[in-house]
Amino acid sequence: MSRTITVAAAQLGPIQKAEGRDVVVPRMLRLLERAHQRGAEVVVFPELALTTFFPRWYHEDLNEADHWYETSLPSPATQPLFDAIRKYGLTVYLGYAELVNDTDAQGVVRKRRFNTSVIIAPSGEIVLKYRKVHLPGHAEYASHRAVQHLEKRYFEVGDLGFPVVRAPVGAAGQPVNLGMLICNDRRWPEAWRVLGLQQVELVMLGYNTPAMNQDNKGFEAHHLRVLHSQLAIQSGCYQNACFGVAVAKAGKEDGHELFGHSIIVNPQGEIIALAATWDDELIVADCNLDLCELGRTTVFNFEKHRRPEAYGRIVEQTGSVPPAVWTPSR
Ligand code: CDV
């Protein structure tokens, strides 16, 4: 019998700054209901799904930004999501801003903030947590930019690595090797490979990607922004013999456009479902997990073909260095 599961990408249209969880959660509930009606067992929501993409807004005092974060899951505002997950027997990826109050040995409370995603089981239990490692942007207000991207201000670098867990998914309880990335992580092959080395079968990832390059360092065409996103996801899936569900928050948030193009990708690197709007939209695909075996046992048989002794620079070095210079002998 084939190991086929039905997965859904639950793309969200824009969430305006003034819109709270009371506006967003009912939209997410409609997507969960439609996912259930279409036979989905796994549903993936975007990065920071419960609010606008708030790192575009500067707060000098970090405490003023606390309302963008969740201090517990579920909370009164997110409990309806957990109720629906239980009702429909779904496995769900949820991206959110996490605020942790850590108490040190002296009893001093320190606030820690992460860009986080969790996998929620059909029982409502948290199966796995991931905290975003590759934080783009900057920590201080950047006056040369038209739009701020303050992820380095609002989040610490994730401290949980890139974990993979084998867990039963959906009401049928098919066991699947599950892993997560968040947005910018998808552009880093190192992140995918760490998941691949744990035999991941399904990588879930949410993103908020501006339709225009906002760094003011040169022009980047709109269509290339989408191409680069898809290239990274398709190659990540192919090179690690896994399925990927990549889900956007899309559309104009307070005048700033995020692109959509949520996709579901198979282990051959093919896009098997693609969102066509910049709004709330559900795309669904059947994923036969046996397809992961082909890559894993042939071209990407890691045990047989990887050469870690030649990869030292990958973990020893962060920035690139100039190469040795060759000069002609005469
Ligand atoms: N939220 C993100 O991580 N966004 C980045 C943008 C800033 C390039 C991304 O990689 O899509």
mmCIF file of C-alpha atoms and ligand atoms in Angstrom:
data_model
loop_
_atom_site.group_PDB
_atom_site.id
_atom_site.type_symbol
_atom_site.label_atom_id
_atom_site.label_comp_id
_atom_site.label_asym_id
_atom_site.label_seq_id
_atom_site.Cartn_x
_atom_site.Cartn_y
_atom_site.Cartn_z
ATOM 1 C CA MET A 1 0.000 0.000 0.000
ATOM 2 C CA SER A 2 1.409 3.429 -0.918
ATOM 3 C CA ARG A 3 2.093 5.951 1.807
ATOM 4 C CA THR A 4 -0.002 8.790 0.380
ATOM 5 C CA ILE A 5 -1.028 11.799 2.468
ATOM 6 C CA THR A 6 -3.048 14.823 1.387
ATOM 7 C CA VAL A 7 -1.475 18.157 2.249
ATOM 8 C CA ALA A 8 -2.784 21.709 1.986
ATOM 9 C CA ALA A 9 -1.031 25.049 1.770
ATOM 10 C CA ALA A 10 -3.276 27.611 3.485
ATOM 11 C CA GLN A 11 -2.067 30.886 1.992
ATOM 12 C CA LEU A 12 -3.220 34.041 3.765
ATOM 13 C CA GLY A 13 -3.958 37.321 2.055
ATOM 14 C CA PRO A 14 -2.799 40.549 3.687
ATOM 15 C CA ILE A 15 -3.322 41.280 7.380
ATOM 16 C CA GLN A 16 -3.378 45.009 8.025
ATOM 17 C CA LYS A 17 -1.594 46.543 11.019
ATOM 18 C CA ALA A 18 -4.914 47.483 12.617
ATOM 19 C CA GLU A 19 -6.325 43.965 12.261
ATOM 20 C CA GLY A 20 -6.052 41.779 15.365
ATOM 21 C CA ARG A 21 -6.272 38.056 15.982
ATOM 22 C CA ASP A 22 -10.077 38.489 16.154
ATOM 23 C CA VAL A 23 -9.979 39.192 12.398
ATOM 24 C CA VAL A 24 -7.277 36.701 11.421
ATOM 25 C CA VAL A 25 -8.332 33.610 13.379
ATOM 26 C CA PRO A 26 -11.805 33.380 11.728
ATOM 27 C CA ARG A 27 -10.089 33.535 8.306
ATOM 28 C CA MET A 28 -7.779 30.715 9.353
ATOM 29 C CA LEU A 29 -10.750 28.709 10.644
ATOM 30 C CA ARG A 30 -12.422 28.966 7.223
ATOM 31 C CA LEU A 31 -9.246 27.641 5.604
ATOM 32 C CA LEU A 32 -9.097 24.729 8.068
ATOM 33 C CA GLU A 33 -12.726 23.874 7.341
ATOM 34 C CA ARG A 34 -12.129 23.958 3.569
ATOM 35 C CA ALA A 35 -8.955 21.884 3.987
ATOM 36 C CA HIS A 36 -10.970 19.263 5.837
ATOM 37 C CA GLN A 37 -13.687 19.302 3.143
ATOM 38 C CA ARG A 38 -11.019 18.704 0.503
ATOM 39 C CA GLY A 39 -9.582 15.727 2.353
ATOM 40 C CA ALA A 40 -6.398 17.336 3.675
ATOM 41 C CA GLU A 41 -4.602 15.697 6.591
ATOM 42 C CA VAL A 42 -1.836 18.308 6.924
ATOM 43 C CA VAL A 43 -2.327 22.092 6.710
ATOM 44 C CA VAL A 44 0.497 24.627 6.537
ATOM 45 C CA PHE A 45 0.003 28.325 7.395
ATOM 46 C CA PRO A 46 2.488 31.173 6.670
ATOM 47 C CA GLU A 47 5.270 32.655 8.813
ATOM 48 C CA LEU A 48 3.924 35.021 11.528
ATOM 49 C CA ALA A 49 0.422 33.970 10.516
ATOM 50 C CA LEU A 50 -1.483 35.678 13.322
ATOM 51 C CA THR A 51 -0.486 39.289 12.617
ATOM 52 C CA THR A 52 0.704 41.687 9.975
ATOM 53 C CA PHE A 53 4.412 41.309 9.100
ATOM 54 C CA PHE A 54 5.288 43.608 12.015
ATOM 55 C CA PRO A 55 9.123 43.718 11.527
ATOM 56 C CA ARG A 56 8.431 46.470 8.984
ATOM 57 C CA TRP A 57 7.364 48.714 11.887
ATOM 58 C CA TYR A 58 10.009 50.279 14.152
ATOM 59 C CA HIS A 59 9.585 50.472 17.934
ATOM 60 C CA GLU A 60 12.464 52.082 19.801
ATOM 61 C CA ASP A 61 11.301 50.396 23.008
ATOM 62 C CA LEU A 62 11.005 46.653 22.328
ATOM 63 C CA ASN A 63 8.402 46.305 25.070
ATOM 64 C CA GLU A 64 6.008 48.341 22.939
ATOM 65 C CA ALA A 65 6.061 45.486 20.416
ATOM 66 C CA ASP A 66 4.985 42.812 22.909
ATOM 67 C CA HIS A 67 1.418 42.721 21.583
ATOM 68 C CA TRP A 68 2.665 41.145 18.333
ATOM 69 C CA TYR A 69 3.915 38.063 20.225
ATOM 70 C CA GLU A 70 2.262 34.968 21.743
ATOM 71 C CA THR A 71 3.262 34.101 25.306
ATOM 72 C CA SER A 72 1.373 30.812 25.239
ATOM 73 C CA LEU A 73 -0.184 28.427 22.740
ATOM 74 C CA PRO A 74 -3.065 27.945 22.827
ATOM 75 C CA SER A 75 -4.177 31.299 24.203
ATOM 76 C CA PRO A 76 -7.761 32.558 24.473
ATOM 77 C CA ALA A 77 -7.365 34.122 20.999
ATOM 78 C CA THR A 78 -5.895 30.997 19.360
ATOM 79 C CA GLN A 79 -7.964 28.359 21.190
ATOM 80 C CA PRO A 80 -10.543 28.209 18.317
ATOM 81 C CA LEU A 81 -7.740 27.058 15.985
ATOM 82 C CA PHE A 82 -6.860 24.228 18.356
ATOM 83 C CA ASP A 83 -10.558 23.284 18.657
ATOM 84 C CA ALA A 84 -10.860 23.094 14.858
ATOM 85 C CA ILE A 85 -7.637 21.069 14.575
ATOM 86 C CA ARG A 86 -9.111 18.538 17.017
ATOM 87 C CA LYS A 87 -12.532 18.559 15.334
ATOM 88 C CA TYR A 88 -11.130 17.899 11.848
ATOM 89 C CA GLY A 89 -8.248 15.613 12.947
ATOM 90 C CA LEU A 90 -5.575 17.744 11.250
ATOM 91 C CA THR A 91 -1.831 18.131 11.622
ATOM 92 C CA VAL A 92 -1.039 21.859 11.360
ATOM 93 C CA TYR A 93 2.089 24.023 10.921
ATOM 94 C CA LEU A 94 1.613 27.438 12.541
ATOM 95 C CA GLY A 95 4.103 30.309 12.343
ATOM 96 C CA TYR A 96 3.986 32.967 15.070
ATOM 97 C CA ALA A 97 6.092 35.387 17.112
ATOM 98 C CA GLU A 98 7.079 33.758 20.416
ATOM 99 C CA LEU A 99 7.778 35.671 23.636
ATOM 100 C CA VAL A 100 9.358 33.678 26.467
ATOM 101 C CA ASN A 101 9.881 35.021 29.991
ATOM 102 C CA ASP A 102 13.095 33.300 31.130
ATOM 103 C CA THR A 103 14.084 33.523 34.786
ATOM 104 C CA ASP A 104 17.832 33.313 35.471
ATOM 105 C CA ALA A 105 19.556 31.892 38.592
ATOM 106 C CA GLN A 106 19.278 35.300 40.330
ATOM 107 C CA GLY A 107 15.523 35.371 39.730
ATOM 108 C CA VAL A 108 15.787 38.093 37.079
ATOM 109 C CA VAL A 109 13.219 37.724 34.298
ATOM 110 C CA ARG A 110 14.588 38.198 30.769
ATOM 111 C CA LYS A 111 12.291 38.441 27.768
ATOM 112 C CA ARG A 112 13.363 36.289 24.831
ATOM 113 C CA ARG A 113 11.781 36.654 21.414
ATOM 114 C CA PHE A 114 11.804 34.208 18.518
ATOM 115 C CA ASN A 115 10.287 33.834 15.057
ATOM 116 C CA THR A 116 8.790 30.402 15.680
ATOM 117 C CA SER A 117 6.751 27.635 14.080
ATOM 118 C CA VAL A 118 5.131 24.595 15.634
ATOM 119 C CA ILE A 119 3.579 21.395 14.386
ATOM 120 C CA ILE A 120 0.266 20.805 16.129
ATOM 121 C CA ALA A 121 -1.060 17.226 16.331
ATOM 122 C CA PRO A 122 -4.743 16.318 15.754
ATOM 123 C CA SER A 123 -4.993 16.010 19.561
ATOM 124 C CA GLY A 124 -3.984 19.682 19.917
ATOM 125 C CA GLU A 125 -0.591 18.750 21.414
ATOM 126 C CA ILE A 126 2.561 20.496 20.154
ATOM 127 C CA VAL A 127 4.609 17.841 18.341
ATOM 128 C CA LEU A 128 7.662 19.939 17.476
ATOM 129 C CA LYS A 129 8.894 23.521 17.773
ATOM 130 C CA TYR A 130 11.357 25.310 15.485
ATOM 131 C CA ARG A 131 12.853 28.796 15.886
ATOM 132 C CA LYS A 132 14.028 30.616 12.748
ATOM 133 C CA VAL A 133 17.799 30.492 12.327
ATOM 134 C CA HIS A 134 18.418 32.697 9.263
ATOM 135 C CA LEU A 135 17.042 36.091 10.290
ATOM 136 C CA PRO A 136 17.242 38.620 7.440
ATOM 137 C CA GLY A 137 17.246 42.404 7.731
ATOM 138 C CA HIS A 138 18.717 44.636 10.410
ATOM 139 C CA ALA A 139 18.477 45.528 14.094
ATOM 140 C CA GLU A 140 18.474 49.350 13.992
ATOM 141 C CA TYR A 141 16.276 51.808 12.114
ATOM 142 C CA ALA A 142 17.729 52.111 8.599
ATOM 143 C CA SER A 143 16.998 55.539 7.158
ATOM 144 C CA HIS A 144 18.175 54.618 3.637
ATOM 145 C CA ARG A 145 15.404 52.028 3.313
ATOM 146 C CA ALA A 146 11.902 52.773 2.075
ATOM 147 C CA VAL A 147 10.578 49.933 4.248
ATOM 148 C CA GLN A 148 12.166 48.563 7.399
ATOM 149 C CA HIS A 149 12.903 44.840 7.873
ATOM 150 C CA LEU A 150 13.703 44.597 11.575
ATOM 151 C CA GLU A 151 13.797 40.836 12.164
ATOM 152 C CA LYS A 152 17.248 41.154 13.742
ATOM 153 C CA ARG A 153 15.732 43.621 16.242
ATOM 154 C CA TYR A 154 12.629 41.658 17.102
ATOM 155 C CA PHE A 155 14.025 38.106 17.223
ATOM 156 C CA GLU A 156 16.985 36.164 18.563
ATOM 157 C CA VAL A 157 18.600 33.558 16.316
ATOM 158 C CA GLY A 158 16.787 30.259 16.820
ATOM 159 C CA ASP A 159 18.375 27.925 19.360
ATOM 160 C CA LEU A 160 16.706 24.625 18.508
ATOM 161 C CA GLY A 161 18.684 23.616 15.404
ATOM 162 C CA PHE A 162 16.724 22.005 12.565
ATOM 163 C CA PRO A 163 14.880 19.113 14.245
ATOM 164 C CA VAL A 164 12.961 16.348 12.453
ATOM 165 C CA VAL A 165 10.392 14.127 14.117
ATOM 166 C CA ARG A 166 8.523 11.035 12.962
ATOM 167 C CA ALA A 167 4.911 11.503 14.001
ATOM 168 C CA PRO A 168 1.497 10.227 12.948
ATOM 169 C CA VAL A 169 -0.348 12.802 10.819
ATOM 170 C CA GLY A 170 -4.038 13.488 10.308
ATOM 171 C CA ALA A 171 -6.918 11.341 11.441
ATOM 172 C CA ALA A 172 -5.499 8.223 9.728
ATOM 173 C CA GLY A 173 -2.256 8.551 11.705
ATOM 174 C CA GLN A 174 0.188 7.757 8.888
ATOM 175 C CA PRO A 175 3.729 8.178 10.356
ATOM 176 C CA VAL A 176 5.735 10.854 8.513
ATOM 177 C CA ASN A 177 9.214 12.371 9.064
ATOM 178 C CA LEU A 178 8.386 16.062 9.561
ATOM 179 C CA GLY A 179 10.665 19.096 9.505
ATOM 180 C CA MET A 180 10.247 22.875 9.400
ATOM 181 C CA LEU A 181 11.908 25.967 7.993
ATOM 182 C CA ILE A 182 10.809 29.596 8.172
ATOM 183 C CA CYS A 183 10.955 31.964 5.202
ATOM 184 C CA ASN A 184 14.574 33.058 4.619
ATOM 185 C CA ASP A 185 15.812 29.630 5.787
ATOM 186 C CA ARG A 186 14.576 28.229 2.461
ATOM 187 C CA ARG A 187 17.392 30.022 0.633
ATOM 188 C CA TRP A 188 20.115 28.218 2.625
ATOM 189 C CA PRO A 189 21.034 24.721 1.375
ATOM 190 C CA GLU A 190 22.756 23.999 4.701
ATOM 191 C CA ALA A 191 19.374 24.142 6.457
ATOM 192 C CA TRP A 192 17.761 21.724 3.989
ATOM 193 C CA ARG A 193 20.710 19.322 4.217
ATOM 194 C CA VAL A 194 20.513 19.162 8.023
ATOM 195 C CA LEU A 195 16.863 18.151 7.587
ATOM 196 C CA GLY A 196 17.803 15.719 4.795
ATOM 197 C CA LEU A 197 20.388 14.080 7.036
ATOM 198 C CA GLN A 198 17.492 13.160 9.352
ATOM 199 C CA GLN A 199 15.518 11.569 6.487
ATOM 200 C CA VAL A 200 12.902 14.298 6.402
ATOM 201 C CA GLU A 201 9.952 13.447 4.138
ATOM 202 C CA LEU A 202 7.851 16.607 4.447
ATOM 203 C CA VAL A 203 9.324 20.093 4.951
ATOM 204 C CA MET A 204 6.763 22.702 5.952
ATOM 205 C CA LEU A 205 7.633 26.362 5.653
ATOM 206 C CA GLY A 206 5.838 29.686 5.797
ATOM 207 C CA TYR A 207 7.061 32.964 4.344
ATOM 208 C CA ASN A 208 6.469 36.736 4.103
ATOM 209 C CA THR A 209 8.488 37.904 1.118
ATOM 210 C CA PRO A 210 8.266 41.494 -0.141
ATOM 211 C CA ALA A 211 7.514 41.635 -3.865
ATOM 212 C CA MET A 212 10.289 44.220 -4.313
ATOM 213 C CA ASN A 213 13.875 44.206 -3.070
ATOM 214 C CA GLN A 214 13.818 46.763 -0.234
ATOM 215 C CA ASP A 215 17.559 46.999 0.421
ATOM 216 C CA ASN A 216 18.011 49.904 -2.015
ATOM 217 C CA LYS A 217 21.217 48.322 -3.336
ATOM 218 C CA GLY A 218 20.078 47.876 -6.938
ATOM 219 C CA PHE A 219 17.075 46.873 -8.980
ATOM 220 C CA GLU A 220 15.732 43.316 -8.821
ATOM 221 C CA ALA A 221 12.895 42.443 -11.196
ATOM 222 C CA HIS A 222 9.627 41.331 -9.607
ATOM 223 C CA HIS A 223 9.506 37.985 -11.456
ATOM 224 C CA LEU A 224 13.031 37.113 -10.286
ATOM 225 C CA ARG A 225 11.939 37.432 -6.643
ATOM 226 C CA VAL A 226 9.434 34.629 -7.255
ATOM 227 C CA LEU A 227 11.903 32.617 -9.350
ATOM 228 C CA HIS A 228 14.512 32.719 -6.563
ATOM 229 C CA SER A 229 11.983 31.543 -3.992
ATOM 230 C CA GLN A 230 10.852 28.637 -6.159
ATOM 231 C CA LEU A 231 14.403 27.717 -7.222
ATOM 232 C CA ALA A 232 15.449 27.423 -3.586
ATOM 233 C CA ILE A 233 12.452 25.292 -2.585
ATOM 234 C CA GLN A 234 12.556 23.042 -5.652
ATOM 235 C CA SER A 235 16.284 22.380 -5.287
ATOM 236 C CA GLY A 236 15.920 21.832 -1.515
ATOM 237 C CA CYS A 237 13.278 19.166 -2.142
ATOM 238 C CA TYR A 238 15.190 17.505 -4.996
ATOM 239 C CA GLN A 239 18.565 17.444 -3.244
ATOM 240 C CA ASN A 240 17.082 16.034 -0.045
ATOM 241 C CA ALA A 241 14.482 13.716 -1.597
ATOM 242 C CA CYS A 242 11.518 15.220 0.250
ATOM 243 C CA PHE A 243 8.206 16.984 -0.305
ATOM 244 C CA GLY A 244 7.920 20.696 0.497
ATOM 245 C CA VAL A 245 4.899 22.843 1.330
ATOM 246 C CA ALA A 246 5.830 26.529 1.095
ATOM 247 C CA VAL A 247 3.151 28.997 2.080
ATOM 248 C CA ALA A 248 2.973 32.761 1.626
ATOM 249 C CA LYS A 249 1.341 35.634 3.336
ATOM 250 C CA ALA A 250 0.470 37.627 0.240
ATOM 251 C CA GLY A 251 -0.920 40.937 -0.950
ATOM 252 C CA LYS A 252 -0.635 44.554 0.182
ATOM 253 C CA GLU A 253 -0.226 45.039 3.923
ATOM 254 C CA ASP A 254 -0.552 48.751 4.682
ATOM 255 C CA GLY A 255 0.666 49.496 1.159
ATOM 256 C CA HIS A 256 3.589 47.035 1.152
ATOM 257 C CA GLU A 257 3.262 44.114 -1.254
ATOM 258 C CA LEU A 258 4.200 40.540 -0.309
ATOM 259 C CA PHE A 259 4.192 38.011 -3.141
ATOM 260 C CA GLY A 260 2.046 34.858 -3.067
ATOM 261 C CA HIS A 261 2.898 31.857 -5.261
ATOM 262 C CA SER A 262 2.590 29.289 -2.455
ATOM 263 C CA ILE A 263 3.731 25.929 -3.796
ATOM 264 C CA ILE A 264 3.764 22.222 -3.045
ATOM 265 C CA VAL A 265 6.851 20.470 -4.435
ATOM 266 C CA ASN A 266 7.674 16.775 -4.852
ATOM 267 C CA PRO A 267 11.039 15.028 -4.299
ATOM 268 C CA GLN A 268 11.836 15.386 -8.007
ATOM 269 C CA GLY A 269 11.738 19.149 -7.513
ATOM 270 C CA GLU A 270 8.504 19.557 -9.493
ATOM 271 C CA ILE A 271 5.802 22.022 -8.463
ATOM 272 C CA ILE A 272 2.649 19.921 -8.064
ATOM 273 C CA ALA A 273 0.349 22.717 -6.840
ATOM 274 C CA LEU A 274 0.614 26.507 -7.143
ATOM 275 C CA ALA A 275 -1.488 29.332 -5.668
ATOM 276 C CA ALA A 276 -2.816 31.806 -8.200
ATOM 277 C CA THR A 277 -4.043 34.683 -6.024
ATOM 278 C CA TRP A 278 -2.615 37.196 -3.564
ATOM 279 C CA ASP A 279 -5.377 36.342 -1.072
ATOM 280 C CA ASP A 280 -6.621 33.633 1.302
ATOM 281 C CA GLU A 281 -6.325 30.531 -0.872
ATOM 282 C CA LEU A 282 -6.077 26.803 -0.334
ATOM 283 C CA ILE A 283 -4.069 24.520 -2.591
ATOM 284 C CA VAL A 284 -4.102 20.785 -2.035
ATOM 285 C CA ALA A 285 -1.964 17.885 -3.301
ATOM 286 C CA ASP A 286 -1.606 14.184 -2.708
ATOM 287 C CA CYS A 287 1.939 13.271 -1.698
ATOM 288 C CA ASN A 288 3.094 9.684 -2.079
ATOM 289 C CA LEU A 289 5.887 9.530 0.485
ATOM 290 C CA ASP A 290 7.346 6.422 -1.170
ATOM 291 C CA LEU A 291 8.662 8.821 -3.848
ATOM 292 C CA CYS A 292 11.260 10.005 -1.295
ATOM 293 C CA GLU A 293 12.953 6.609 -1.571
ATOM 294 C CA LEU A 294 14.163 7.022 -5.156
ATOM 295 C CA GLY A 295 16.426 10.024 -4.505
ATOM 296 C CA ARG A 296 17.431 8.784 -1.061
ATOM 297 C CA THR A 297 18.638 5.424 -2.391
ATOM 298 C CA THR A 298 20.258 6.594 -5.654
ATOM 299 C CA VAL A 299 21.747 10.026 -6.506
ATOM 300 C CA PHE A 300 21.313 11.332 -2.960
ATOM 301 C CA ASN A 301 22.281 8.189 -1.082
ATOM 302 C CA PHE A 302 24.131 10.245 1.542
ATOM 303 C CA GLU A 303 25.793 7.265 3.224
ATOM 304 C CA LYS A 304 27.374 6.226 -0.038
ATOM 305 C CA HIS A 305 28.225 9.528 -1.719
ATOM 306 C CA ARG A 306 28.673 12.363 0.822
ATOM 307 C CA ARG A 307 32.261 13.522 1.539
ATOM 308 C CA PRO A 308 32.158 15.503 4.812
ATOM 309 C CA GLU A 309 35.971 15.544 4.960
ATOM 310 C CA ALA A 310 35.831 17.984 2.014
ATOM 311 C CA TYR A 311 33.124 20.218 3.508
ATOM 312 C CA GLY A 312 35.099 21.789 6.395
ATOM 313 C CA ARG A 313 34.518 25.373 5.266
ATOM 314 C CA ILE A 314 30.763 24.936 5.518
ATOM 315 C CA VAL A 315 30.894 24.848 9.309
ATOM 316 C CA GLU A 316 34.242 26.549 10.015
ATOM 317 C CA GLN A 317 33.624 29.744 8.049
ATOM 318 C CA THR A 318 30.794 32.285 7.889
ATOM 319 C CA GLY A 319 31.858 34.902 5.326
ATOM 320 C CA SER A 320 33.594 34.082 2.071
ATOM 321 C CA VAL A 321 37.350 34.691 1.654
ATOM 322 C CA PRO A 322 39.233 35.627 -1.521
ATOM 323 C CA PRO A 323 40.747 32.657 -3.350
ATOM 324 C CA ALA A 324 44.472 31.955 -3.706
ATOM 325 C CA VAL A 325 45.904 33.936 -6.607
ATOM 326 C CA TRP A 326 47.529 32.113 -9.503
ATOM 327 C CA THR A 327 50.124 34.034 -11.505
ATOM 328 C CA PRO A 328 51.667 32.821 -14.734
ATOM 329 C CA SER A 329 55.309 31.750 -14.301
ATOM 330 C CA ARG A 330 56.341 33.962 -17.223
HETATM 331 N N1 CDV B 1 10.554 37.050 6.178
HETATM 332 C C1 CDV B 1 11.676 36.800 5.479
HETATM 333 O O1 CDV B 1 12.555 36.028 5.915
HETATM 334 N N2 CDV B 1 11.805 37.451 4.302
HETATM 335 C C2 CDV B 1 12.973 37.350 3.459
HETATM 336 C C3 CDV B 1 13.164 38.604 2.639
HETATM 337 C C4 CDV B 1 13.481 39.772 3.466
HETATM 338 C C5 CDV B 1 14.260 38.422 1.598
HETATM 339 C C6 CDV B 1 12.896 36.153 2.523
HETATM 340 O O2 CDV B 1 13.906 35.436 2.412
HETATM 341 O O3 CDV B 1 11.902 35.959 1.847
#
